[in-house]
Coordinates of C-alpha atoms and ligand atoms in Angstrom, one line a residue:
M1 CA -12.9 13.1 5.2
G2 CA -15.6 11.3 4.4
A3 CA -16.6 8.9 2.4
S4 CA -19.8 9.4 1.9
T5 CA -20.3 11.5 4.2
G6 CA -18.2 11.7 6.1
S7 CA -16.2 13.0 8.2
D8 CA -14.3 15.6 8.4
G9 CA -11.4 14.2 9.3
S10 CA -12.9 11.3 9.9
N11 CA -14.6 9.7 7.4
G12 CA -17.7 8.9 8.4
S13 CA -20.7 7.9 7.3
N14 CA -23.6 9.7 6.4
G15 CA -25.1 10.0 9.5
S16 CA -24.6 6.6 10.4
S17 CA -23.4 7.7 13.4
G18 CA -20.9 7.6 15.3
S19 CA -17.9 6.4 16.1
N20 CA -17.2 3.8 18.4
G21 CA -13.8 3.2 17.5
S22 CA -15.0 3.5 14.3
S23 CA -15.1 5.0 11.2
G24 CA -17.4 7.2 12.4
S25 CA -19.0 9.9 11.0
D26 CA -18.1 13.3 10.9
G27 CA -20.7 13.3 13.1
G28 CA -18.9 12.1 15.8
D29 CA -20.6 10.4 18.2
G30 CA -23.6 10.1 16.9
G31 CA -26.2 8.3 18.5
N32 CA -27.9 6.0 16.5
G33 CA -29.0 4.1 19.4
S34 CA -26.9 1.1 18.8
E35 CA -25.4 -0.6 21.8
P36 CA -21.7 -0.1 21.6
T37 CA -19.6 -3.2 21.7
A38 CA -17.6 -3.3 24.8
F39 CA -13.9 -2.7 24.3
E40 CA -12.1 -4.7 26.9
P41 CA -8.5 -4.5 28.0
L42 CA -6.2 -5.8 25.3
P43 CA -4.4 -9.2 25.7
P44 CA -0.6 -9.1 25.6
L45 CA 1.0 -8.3 22.3
A46 CA 2.4 -11.8 22.0
D47 CA -1.1 -13.2 21.8
H48 CA -1.7 -11.4 18.6
F49 CA 1.9 -11.5 17.3
P50 CA 3.6 -14.8 18.3
R51 CA 7.4 -14.9 18.3
S52 CA 7.4 -11.1 18.2
R53 CA 9.1 -8.8 20.6
K54 CA 9.3 -5.0 20.9
I55 CA 12.7 -3.4 20.7
E56 CA 14.0 0.1 20.9
V57 CA 16.7 1.3 18.5
G58 CA 19.4 3.8 19.2
E59 CA 19.7 6.6 21.7
L60 CA 16.3 7.9 20.9
A61 CA 14.7 4.5 21.6
V62 CA 12.9 4.2 18.4
P63 CA 10.3 1.4 18.8
M64 CA 10.2 -1.5 16.3
R65 CA 8.9 -5.0 16.4
E66 CA 11.2 -8.0 15.8
I67 CA 9.7 -11.2 14.4
A68 CA 11.9 -14.2 15.1
L69 CA 11.8 -16.8 12.3
T70 CA 12.3 -20.5 12.7
D71 CA 15.3 -20.5 10.3
G72 CA 17.1 -18.2 12.7
G73 CA 16.4 -15.0 10.8
I74 CA 14.8 -11.8 12.1
C75 CA 12.3 -9.5 10.5
T76 CA 12.1 -6.0 11.9
V77 CA 8.9 -4.1 11.2
Y78 CA 7.5 -0.6 11.9
D79 CA 5.5 -0.7 15.0
T80 CA 2.8 1.7 16.2
S81 CA 1.6 -0.2 19.3
G82 CA 3.3 2.0 21.8
P83 CA 4.5 1.1 25.3
Q84 CA 2.7 -1.9 26.7
G85 CA 1.2 -2.5 30.1
C86 CA 1.1 1.1 31.3
D87 CA -1.4 2.3 33.9
V88 CA -4.2 4.1 31.9
H89 CA -4.6 6.7 34.7
A90 CA -0.8 7.5 34.8
G91 CA -0.5 7.6 31.1
L92 CA 2.5 6.8 28.9
P93 CA 6.1 7.8 29.5
K94 CA 6.8 11.4 28.3
R95 CA 9.6 10.6 25.9
R96 CA 9.5 14.1 24.2
A97 CA 9.4 16.1 27.4
A98 CA 13.2 17.0 27.4
W99 CA 13.2 17.7 23.7
I100 CA 10.3 20.1 24.0
A101 CA 11.7 21.8 27.1
A102 CA 15.0 22.5 25.4
R103 CA 13.1 24.7 22.8
A104 CA 11.3 26.9 25.4
G105 CA 11.3 30.4 24.3
V106 CA 10.9 29.8 20.6
A107 CA 7.9 31.8 19.5
T108 CA 6.8 29.4 16.7
P109 CA 8.2 26.1 17.8
T110 CA 6.9 24.2 14.8
Q111 CA 8.7 21.4 13.0
L112 CA 8.3 23.5 9.8
W113 CA 10.0 26.5 11.4
F114 CA 13.0 24.4 12.7
A115 CA 13.3 22.6 9.3
R116 CA 13.4 26.0 7.5
Q117 CA 16.2 27.1 9.9
G118 CA 18.2 24.0 8.9
V119 CA 17.7 22.4 12.3
V120 CA 17.3 18.6 12.5
T121 CA 15.1 18.1 15.5
E122 CA 15.0 15.0 17.7
E123 CA 11.6 14.2 16.1
M124 CA 13.3 14.2 12.6
Q125 CA 16.1 12.0 13.8
F126 CA 13.6 9.6 15.4
I127 CA 11.6 9.5 12.1
A128 CA 14.8 8.9 10.0
I129 CA 15.5 5.8 12.0
R130 CA 11.9 4.7 11.9
E131 CA 11.7 5.1 8.1
G132 CA 15.3 4.1 7.2
V133 CA 16.2 7.4 5.5
E134 CA 18.6 10.2 6.2
A135 CA 17.6 12.7 8.9
D136 CA 18.4 15.7 6.6
F137 CA 16.0 14.2 4.0
V138 CA 13.3 14.3 6.6
R139 CA 14.1 17.9 7.4
S140 CA 14.1 19.0 3.8
E141 CA 10.8 17.3 3.0
V142 CA 9.3 19.1 6.0
A143 CA 10.9 22.4 5.1
R144 CA 9.3 22.4 1.6
G145 CA 5.9 21.5 3.1
R146 CA 5.8 18.1 1.3
A147 CA 5.7 16.3 4.6
I148 CA 4.4 17.1 8.1
I149 CA 5.2 15.8 11.6
P150 CA 2.0 16.3 13.6
A151 CA 3.6 16.7 17.0
S152 CA 2.1 19.2 19.4
I153 CA 4.4 20.6 22.0
K154 CA 1.8 19.5 24.5
H155 CA 1.9 15.9 23.6
P156 CA 5.2 14.6 25.0
E157 CA 4.0 11.0 25.0
L158 CA 4.2 10.9 21.2
E159 CA 6.4 8.6 19.1
P160 CA 6.9 11.0 16.1
V161 CA 5.5 10.0 12.8
I162 CA 5.9 11.7 9.4
I163 CA 3.1 12.1 6.8
G164 CA 4.4 12.7 3.3
R165 CA 4.4 11.0 -0.1
N166 CA 8.2 10.2 0.0
F167 CA 7.7 8.1 3.2
L168 CA 5.8 5.0 4.2
T169 CA 2.1 5.5 3.5
K170 CA 0.2 6.1 6.8
I171 CA -3.3 5.1 7.9
N172 CA -5.7 6.8 10.2
A173 CA -8.4 5.2 12.4
N174 CA -11.2 7.0 14.2
I175 CA -12.4 6.5 17.7
G176 CA -14.8 8.4 19.9
N177 CA -17.2 8.0 22.7
S178 CA -20.6 6.6 22.0
A179 CA -24.1 7.6 22.5
I180 CA -24.3 5.5 25.6
R181 CA -21.5 7.1 27.4
S182 CA -18.5 4.9 27.7
S183 CA -15.8 4.9 30.3
I184 CA -12.4 6.5 29.9
E185 CA -10.9 3.0 30.1
E186 CA -13.0 2.0 27.2
E187 CA -11.9 4.9 25.1
V188 CA -8.3 4.2 25.8
S189 CA -8.9 0.6 24.9
K190 CA -10.3 1.6 21.5
L191 CA -7.2 3.6 20.9
Q192 CA -4.9 0.7 21.9
W193 CA -6.9 -1.7 19.7
S194 CA -6.5 0.6 16.7
I195 CA -2.8 1.1 17.1
R196 CA -2.2 -2.6 17.9
W197 CA -3.2 -3.4 14.3
G198 CA -1.2 -0.6 12.8
A199 CA -3.1 2.7 12.9
D200 CA -0.5 5.5 12.5
T201 CA -2.7 8.3 13.7
V202 CA -6.1 8.3 15.4
M203 CA -8.9 10.8 15.2
D204 CA -10.9 11.3 18.3
L205 CA -14.5 12.2 17.3
S206 CA -15.8 12.2 20.8
T207 CA -18.7 14.5 21.8
G208 CA -20.9 14.8 24.8
E209 CA -20.5 15.8 28.4
A210 CA -17.2 14.0 29.1
I211 CA -15.5 15.2 26.0
N212 CA -12.6 17.0 27.7
A213 CA -11.8 14.2 30.2
T214 CA -12.1 11.6 27.4
R215 CA -9.7 13.5 25.1
E216 CA -7.3 14.0 28.0
A217 CA -7.2 10.3 28.7
I218 CA -6.7 9.5 25.0
L219 CA -3.9 12.0 24.6
R220 CA -2.0 10.9 27.8
N221 CA -2.2 7.3 26.5
S222 CA -1.5 7.8 22.9
P223 CA 1.9 7.2 21.3
V224 CA 0.4 8.2 17.9
P225 CA -0.7 11.7 16.8
I226 CA -4.3 12.5 17.7
G227 CA -6.5 14.6 15.4
T228 CA -9.9 16.1 16.2
V229 CA -12.7 18.0 14.4
P230 CA -13.0 21.0 16.8
I231 CA -16.2 22.4 15.2
Y232 CA -18.0 19.5 16.9
Q233 CA -17.1 20.7 20.4
A234 CA -17.8 24.3 19.4
L235 CA -21.3 23.1 18.4
E236 CA -21.8 21.4 21.7
K237 CA -21.1 24.6 23.4
V238 CA -24.0 26.4 21.7
N239 CA -26.3 23.4 22.3
G240 CA -26.3 22.5 18.6
R241 CA -27.5 25.9 17.4
V242 CA -25.4 26.4 14.3
E243 CA -26.4 30.0 14.0
D244 CA -24.7 30.7 17.4
L245 CA -21.3 29.6 16.3
S246 CA -18.7 32.4 16.1
L247 CA -15.0 32.9 15.5
P248 CA -14.3 33.8 19.2
L249 CA -16.0 30.7 20.4
F250 CA -14.2 28.6 17.8
L251 CA -10.8 30.1 18.8
E252 CA -11.6 29.4 22.5
T253 CA -12.3 25.8 21.6
L254 CA -9.1 25.4 19.6
E255 CA -7.0 26.8 22.4
E256 CA -8.5 24.4 24.9
Q257 CA -7.7 21.5 22.6
C258 CA -4.2 22.9 21.9
E259 CA -3.5 23.0 25.6
Q260 CA -4.5 19.3 25.9
G261 CA -2.0 18.3 23.2
V262 CA -4.1 17.5 20.1
D263 CA -1.7 17.1 17.2
Y264 CA -3.8 18.1 14.2
F265 CA -7.2 19.8 13.6
T266 CA -9.6 19.2 10.8
I267 CA -10.8 22.7 9.9
H268 CA -13.3 23.4 7.2
A269 CA -12.1 26.7 5.9
G270 CA -12.8 26.0 2.3
V271 CA -16.6 26.1 2.5
L272 CA -17.5 29.5 1.0
M273 CA -20.5 31.5 0.0
R274 CA -19.5 31.1 -3.6
T275 CA -18.9 27.3 -3.5
I276 CA -22.0 26.2 -1.5
P277 CA -24.4 26.7 -4.5
M278 CA -22.2 24.4 -6.6
T279 CA -23.6 21.5 -4.5
A280 CA -27.2 22.2 -5.3
R281 CA -27.5 19.7 -8.2
R282 CA -25.5 17.0 -6.6
T283 CA -26.8 13.4 -6.1
T284 CA -25.7 13.5 -2.5
G285 CA -25.4 17.1 -1.6
I286 CA -23.0 18.1 1.2
V287 CA -22.0 15.0 3.0
S288 CA -19.4 16.3 5.4
R289 CA -20.9 17.1 8.7
G290 CA -18.4 19.9 9.3
G291 CA -19.1 21.2 5.7
S292 CA -22.9 21.2 6.2
I293 CA -22.6 23.0 9.6
L294 CA -20.5 25.8 8.0
A295 CA -22.7 26.0 4.9
K296 CA -25.7 26.4 7.2
W297 CA -23.9 29.1 9.2
C298 CA -23.0 31.0 6.0
L299 CA -26.5 30.9 4.6
S300 CA -28.2 31.8 7.9
H301 CA -26.0 34.8 8.4
H302 CA -25.4 35.5 4.8
K303 CA -21.8 36.0 5.6
E304 CA -18.5 34.4 4.6
N305 CA -17.3 31.3 6.6
F306 CA -15.9 32.7 9.9
I307 CA -13.1 30.1 9.8
Y308 CA -12.0 31.4 6.4
E309 CA -12.2 35.0 7.6
G310 CA -10.3 34.3 10.7
F311 CA -7.8 31.9 9.2
E312 CA -4.7 33.9 9.9
E313 CA -5.7 34.3 13.6
I314 CA -6.1 30.5 13.7
C315 CA -2.6 30.1 12.2
R316 CA -1.1 32.3 14.8
L317 CA -2.7 30.1 17.5
L318 CA -1.7 26.8 16.0
A319 CA 1.9 27.9 15.4
R320 CA 2.4 28.5 19.1
Y321 CA 1.6 24.8 19.8
D322 CA 2.8 23.3 16.6
V323 CA -0.7 21.9 15.9
S324 CA -0.9 20.9 12.3
F325 CA -3.8 21.8 9.9
S326 CA -5.7 19.1 8.2
L327 CA -7.6 21.3 5.8
G328 CA -11.0 19.6 5.6
D329 CA -12.9 18.9 2.4
G330 CA -16.3 20.1 3.5
L331 CA -17.6 19.8 0.0
R332 CA -16.2 16.4 -0.9
P333 CA -18.3 14.1 -3.1
G334 CA -20.4 11.6 -1.2
S335 CA -21.1 9.4 -4.2
I336 CA -19.6 8.2 -7.4
A337 CA -21.9 10.5 -9.3
D338 CA -20.5 13.6 -7.6
A339 CA -16.8 12.7 -7.9
N340 CA -14.4 15.4 -9.1
D341 CA -17.2 17.9 -9.6
E342 CA -17.0 21.7 -9.6
A343 CA -17.7 22.1 -5.9
Q344 CA -15.0 19.6 -4.9
L345 CA -12.3 21.0 -7.2
T346 CA -13.1 24.7 -6.4
E347 CA -12.8 24.0 -2.7
L348 CA -9.5 22.2 -3.4
A349 CA -8.2 25.4 -5.0
V350 CA -9.3 27.4 -1.9
L351 CA -7.4 24.9 0.3
G352 CA -4.3 25.5 -1.8
E353 CA -4.6 29.2 -1.2
L354 CA -4.9 28.6 2.5
T355 CA -2.0 26.3 2.5
K356 CA 0.3 29.2 1.5
V357 CA -1.2 31.4 4.2
A358 CA -0.5 28.7 6.8
W359 CA 3.0 28.2 5.5
E360 CA 3.7 31.9 5.9
H361 CA 2.9 31.4 9.6
N362 CA 5.2 28.3 9.8
C363 CA 2.2 26.0 10.3
Q364 CA 2.3 22.5 9.0
V365 CA -0.5 21.5 6.6
M366 CA -2.1 18.5 5.0
I367 CA -5.1 18.5 2.7
E368 CA -8.1 16.2 3.1
G369 CA -9.7 14.5 0.1
P370 CA -12.5 12.3 -0.9
G371 CA -14.4 10.0 -0.5
H372 CA -16.1 8.4 -3.4
V373 CA -14.2 8.3 -6.7
P374 CA -14.3 5.8 -9.5
M375 CA -10.9 4.4 -10.4
N376 CA -10.6 6.3 -13.7
K377 CA -10.8 9.6 -11.8
I378 CA -8.4 8.8 -9.0
K379 CA -5.2 9.9 -10.7
E380 CA -6.7 13.2 -11.7
N381 CA -7.6 13.8 -8.1
V382 CA -4.0 13.4 -7.0
D383 CA -2.5 15.4 -9.9
L384 CA -4.8 18.3 -9.2
Q385 CA -4.2 18.2 -5.4
L386 CA -0.4 18.3 -6.0
E387 CA -0.7 21.2 -8.3
L388 CA -3.3 23.3 -6.5
C389 CA -2.0 22.6 -3.0
H390 CA 1.7 22.9 -3.8
E391 CA 2.5 19.3 -2.9
A392 CA 1.2 19.6 0.7
P393 CA 0.5 16.0 1.8
F394 CA -2.8 14.5 0.7
Y395 CA -5.0 12.7 3.3
T396 CA -7.9 10.8 1.8
L397 CA -10.8 8.7 2.9
G398 CA -10.5 5.6 0.7
P399 CA -11.8 6.6 -1.8
L400 CA -14.6 4.1 -2.3
V401 CA -14.5 3.1 -6.0
T402 CA -18.1 2.0 -6.2
D403 CA -21.2 2.6 -4.2
I404 CA -22.9 -0.8 -4.7
A405 CA -21.4 -2.8 -1.8
P406 CA -22.8 -1.7 1.6
G407 CA -21.4 -4.1 4.1
Y408 CA -18.1 -4.3 2.2
D409 CA -17.0 -0.7 2.0
H410 CA -13.7 -1.5 3.7
I411 CA -12.9 -3.4 0.5
T412 CA -14.4 -0.9 -2.0
S413 CA -12.5 1.8 -0.3
A414 CA -9.2 -0.1 0.1
I415 CA -9.1 -0.6 -3.6
G416 CA -9.2 3.2 -4.1
A417 CA -6.9 3.7 -1.2
A418 CA -4.2 1.5 -2.7
M419 CA -4.5 3.3 -6.0
I420 CA -4.5 6.8 -4.5
G421 CA -1.6 5.9 -2.2
W422 CA 0.4 4.6 -5.2
Y423 CA -0.2 8.0 -7.0
G424 CA 1.1 9.8 -4.0
T425 CA -1.4 10.2 -1.2
A426 CA 0.4 10.3 2.1
M427 CA -2.2 9.1 4.5
L428 CA -5.3 7.0 4.1
C429 CA -8.3 7.3 6.5
Y430 CA -9.8 3.9 7.1
V431 CA -13.3 2.7 6.4
T432 CA -14.9 -0.2 8.2
P433 CA -17.4 -2.8 6.9
K434 CA -20.1 -0.8 8.7
E435 CA -19.6 2.3 6.7
H436 CA -23.0 3.9 5.9
L437 CA -24.7 1.2 8.0
G438 CA -24.1 1.5 11.7
L439 CA -21.8 1.6 14.6
P440 CA -18.6 -0.4 14.0
D441 CA -17.6 -2.9 16.6
R442 CA -14.2 -4.2 17.6
Q443 CA -14.0 -6.6 14.7
D444 CA -15.1 -4.0 12.3
V445 CA -12.3 -1.7 13.5
K446 CA -9.7 -4.4 13.1
D447 CA -11.0 -5.3 9.6
G448 CA -10.9 -1.7 8.6
V449 CA -7.3 -1.2 9.9
I450 CA -6.0 -4.4 8.3
A451 CA -7.7 -3.5 5.0
Y452 CA -5.9 -0.2 5.1
K453 CA -2.5 -1.7 6.1
I454 CA -2.8 -3.8 3.0
A455 CA -3.6 -0.8 0.8
A456 CA -0.8 1.3 2.3
H457 CA 1.7 -1.4 2.0
A458 CA 0.7 -2.2 -1.6
A459 CA 1.2 1.5 -2.4
D460 CA 4.6 1.5 -0.8
L461 CA 5.6 -1.5 -2.8
A462 CA 4.4 0.2 -6.0
K463 CA 6.2 3.4 -5.1
G464 CA 9.4 1.5 -4.5
H465 CA 9.9 2.5 -0.9
P466 CA 13.4 1.1 -0.1
R467 CA 12.4 -1.2 2.7
A468 CA 8.9 -2.1 1.7
Q469 CA 9.6 -5.4 -0.1
E470 CA 11.8 -7.0 2.6
R471 CA 8.8 -8.4 4.5
D472 CA 7.2 -9.7 1.3
D473 CA 10.4 -11.5 0.3
L474 CA 10.8 -13.1 3.7
L475 CA 7.2 -14.2 3.7
S476 CA 7.4 -15.5 0.1
K477 CA 10.5 -17.5 1.0
A478 CA 8.9 -18.9 4.1
R479 CA 5.9 -19.9 2.0
F480 CA 8.0 -21.7 -0.6
E481 CA 10.0 -23.5 2.1
F482 CA 6.8 -24.6 3.9
R483 CA 7.8 -22.8 7.1
W484 CA 4.2 -22.3 8.0
E485 CA 4.8 -20.7 11.4
D486 CA 7.0 -18.1 9.7
Q487 CA 4.4 -17.5 7.1
F488 CA 1.8 -16.9 9.7
N489 CA 4.0 -14.7 11.9
L490 CA 5.2 -12.5 9.1
G491 CA 1.7 -11.6 8.2
L492 CA -0.4 -8.7 9.3
D493 CA -2.7 -10.9 11.3
P494 CA -0.9 -14.2 12.3
V495 CA -3.7 -15.6 14.5
T496 CA -6.3 -15.4 11.7
A497 CA -3.9 -16.9 9.1
R498 CA -3.1 -19.8 11.4
S499 CA -6.7 -20.4 12.2
Y500 CA -7.6 -20.7 8.5
H501 CA -4.8 -23.1 8.0
D502 CA -5.8 -25.1 11.0
E503 CA -9.4 -25.5 10.0
T504 CA -8.3 -28.4 7.8
L505 CA -4.9 -29.3 9.1
P506 CA -4.7 -28.7 12.8
A507 CA -2.0 -31.2 13.7
D508 CA 1.4 -29.9 14.8
N509 CA 3.2 -31.9 12.2
A510 CA 1.1 -30.2 9.5
K511 CA 3.2 -27.0 10.3
T512 CA 6.1 -28.6 8.4
A513 CA 4.0 -30.4 5.7
H514 CA 4.8 -29.7 2.1
F515 CA 1.3 -28.8 1.1
C516 CA -1.9 -27.4 2.5
S517 CA -5.5 -28.3 2.0
M518 CA -6.0 -25.9 -0.8
C519 CA -4.5 -28.2 -3.5
G520 CA -3.6 -31.2 -1.4
P521 CA -0.3 -33.1 -1.4
K522 CA -0.3 -34.4 -5.0
F523 CA -1.0 -31.0 -6.6
C524 CA 1.0 -28.7 -4.5
S525 CA 2.8 -26.7 -7.1
M526 CA 5.4 -25.4 -4.8
R527 CA 6.2 -28.9 -3.6
I528 CA 6.5 -30.1 -7.2
S529 CA 8.7 -27.0 -7.9
Q530 CA 10.9 -27.9 -5.0
D531 CA 11.1 -31.5 -6.2
I532 CA 12.3 -30.3 -9.5
R533 CA 15.0 -28.1 -7.9
D534 CA 16.1 -30.9 -5.5
A535 CA 16.5 -33.3 -8.4
A536 CA 18.4 -30.8 -10.4
Q537 CA 20.7 -30.1 -7.5
A538 CA 21.3 -33.8 -6.6
S539 CA 22.7 -34.6 -10.0
E540 CA 23.7 -32.6 -13.0
A541 CA 21.1 -29.9 -13.6
E542 CA 20.3 -31.1 -17.0
A543 CA 20.1 -34.7 -16.0
G544 CA 17.8 -33.9 -13.2
M545 CA 15.5 -31.9 -15.4
A546 CA 15.5 -34.7 -17.9
A547 CA 14.4 -37.2 -15.2
M548 CA 11.6 -35.0 -14.2
S549 CA 10.6 -34.6 -17.8
E550 CA 10.6 -38.4 -18.3
R551 CA 8.4 -38.7 -15.2
F552 CA 6.1 -36.1 -16.6
K553 CA 5.9 -37.9 -19.9
E554 CA 5.2 -41.2 -18.1
H555 CA 2.1 -39.7 -16.9
G556 CA 0.9 -38.8 -20.3
G557 CA 2.3 -35.2 -20.4
E558 CA -0.7 -33.8 -18.6
V559 CA -0.4 -31.2 -15.9
Y560 CA -3.4 -32.3 -14.0
L561 CA -4.2 -36.0 -13.6
P562 CA -6.9 -38.1 -11.9
A563 CA -5.7 -39.1 -8.5
D564 CA -6.1 -42.8 -9.1
S565 CA -3.7 -42.7 -12.0
V566 CA -0.8 -41.3 -9.9
S567 CA 1.3 -43.6 -7.8
V568 CA 2.0 -42.4 -4.4
D569 CA 5.6 -42.3 -3.4
A570 CA 6.8 -42.7 0.2
D571 CA 6.8 -39.1 1.1
L572 CA 3.5 -38.5 -0.4
A573 CA 2.1 -41.4 1.5
I574 CA 3.2 -39.8 4.7
D575 CA 1.5 -36.5 3.8
T576 CA -1.6 -38.3 2.7
A577 CA -1.8 -40.1 6.0
L578 CA -1.4 -36.7 7.7
I579 CA -4.2 -35.1 5.8
T580 CA -6.4 -38.1 6.2
E581 CA -5.8 -37.9 9.9
A582 CA -6.7 -34.2 9.9
A583 CA -9.8 -34.9 7.9
G584 CA -10.8 -37.5 10.4
S585 CA -10.8 -34.8 13.1
Q586 CA -13.3 -32.7 11.1
S587 CA -16.9 -32.9 12.0
G588 CA -18.8 -35.3 9.8
G589 CA -15.7 -37.1 8.9
Q590 CA -15.5 -35.5 5.6
S591 CA -12.1 -35.3 4.0
G592 CA -10.4 -32.1 3.5
G593 CA -11.2 -28.7 2.8
Q594 CA -14.1 -26.7 2.1
S595 CA -12.9 -23.8 0.1
G596 CA -15.1 -23.5 -2.9
G597 CA -15.4 -27.2 -3.2
Q598 CA -11.9 -27.3 -4.4
S599 CA -9.6 -28.1 -1.8
G600 CA -8.9 -30.2 0.9
G601 CA -6.6 -33.0 1.5
Q602 CA -7.3 -35.8 -0.8
A603 CA -10.3 -34.0 -2.2
G604 CA -7.8 -31.5 -3.6
S605 CA -6.2 -34.2 -5.7
Q606 CA -9.5 -35.7 -6.8
A607 CA -11.6 -32.9 -7.9
G608 CA -11.8 -32.9 -11.6
G609 CA -11.9 -29.2 -12.0
H610 CA -8.9 -27.7 -10.3
S611 CA -8.6 -24.1 -9.7
E612 CA -5.1 -22.7 -9.6
P613 CA -3.8 -21.8 -6.2
T614 CA -2.7 -18.3 -5.7
A615 CA 0.5 -19.3 -4.1
Ligands
LIG701 S1 -1.9 -23.5 -1.8 FE1 -1.3 -25.3 -3.1 S2 0.7 -24.7 -3.8 FE2 0.3 -23.4 -2.0 S3 1.1 -24.6 -0.3 FE3 -1.1 -25.1 -0.4 S4 -1.0 -27.0 -1.6 FE4 0.9 -26.0 -2.0

């Protein structure tokens, strides 16, 4: 899927190259000559998520993460991080092995086939617990093609996940070996890094000599579905000569990857002789690498796309392994100017036709989408996809809602991702800050995944997913009650949240203080709000409110006051001492915060021009 360019399944960047755990391009590995950032073994989970522990629920041992709160409460969250501490060379435990073995002899052992027979598989039961829904609802959504469970019968290490608009919105991250060949341990480390921060599926865009060994290591160590773009490996086999690609070679490549356990394939079957000319007047042409490869093949042979022609044969192969289709948008727009154009929408209709063909073969299908779309055209995209593709799950890259922010495309795309998720897109392919610019490093991957976790969760809230708001409410309560540790630990990235807080208030006792350096003690609106409540509860509610009103009037009836006009009560004096102490520990001895010149300890109460806190 590509953003600009993208990827095919990946998102990629227009040639920026590759993927080093990255958003890579549909180009896979690219070699842009950049030195990849080393991916070292991960620290223990508790280093990133303090007061968290992994648990397994029920007989199927469904993994979740429990966050212990300081008020004695527990918050249980969806967890993709997989078993911890396993030997990379031995791989993960094969939790699905017995489930799969019990189905031996079924000709088309796909989750779609079972769902249509009325069978609730173990994978469906597992997902029902994970998502907090009824198992038969999972089955019915799969049966009607509105959700898929990418779960190859050759991937027993998988913790099943569902992709569909009536479930939690999922996100994908991309990894792949780099131009300078990386070790297998490094590739597995990239996978582990992506899922630690919450990637629900991972696309392996590896290329090069060690592609099979790399993919094998990734699969044996992956608790999440793994997707690939097989045309890349097929092209490697013909030494990059597009003209030498053929259906037999492609089928051979697919079968090799099926045997290894890949869970879904990005396949560009919708790039056709009649649709290619529609890209001629575009601002950014064909930006999908897979799309451009197949367009070149079609034009050089003057023949129809061999993947389109051989689609039913491909279906028969994928059905044997329950490998899902991710029907690639080879003609996606690579710029705002090209959004929702004739080429894109004609291809989308072709993908809709192919969806029906795949369903006839009991294959599971999702549809890839753009890319670059301004906000006013996002809803139309989803509406058309639902109609033309018969409600098969939509899987989009972003989309980026503007092209003017290189270096910040994880933000421009997360805006579009949140919107398109809200309208019903089932999975969002991440974009990193390096999109269009270079090889993402470890921090870029984390930034991209976190940006997309925010977008996906925001979509789930807006869609009213039954359990989405629990965590928000717990965090809001912790925030209002000044339980700082809980506020950090309930967040997506506790360590970063704590470090920002501690920049200005590092002392331990600041973790119970009734303010932070943003507004300072005298102007902490939540503290004032609590004071009002406390006063109301201590006496008659009306009397309490009257007292506060009097106090307000005593100060001239102004919401904001110069600091020197306000008398400091005993509690405030303690807090002020605390923040003064914290400020003293800062370099330069300056008091307080630095955010926008607004905040910080006493400074927060002095600055004439206050800005409102977001709290
Ligand atoms: S941001 Fe302002 S209102 Fe919120 S906790 Fe900090 S000081 Fe209080």
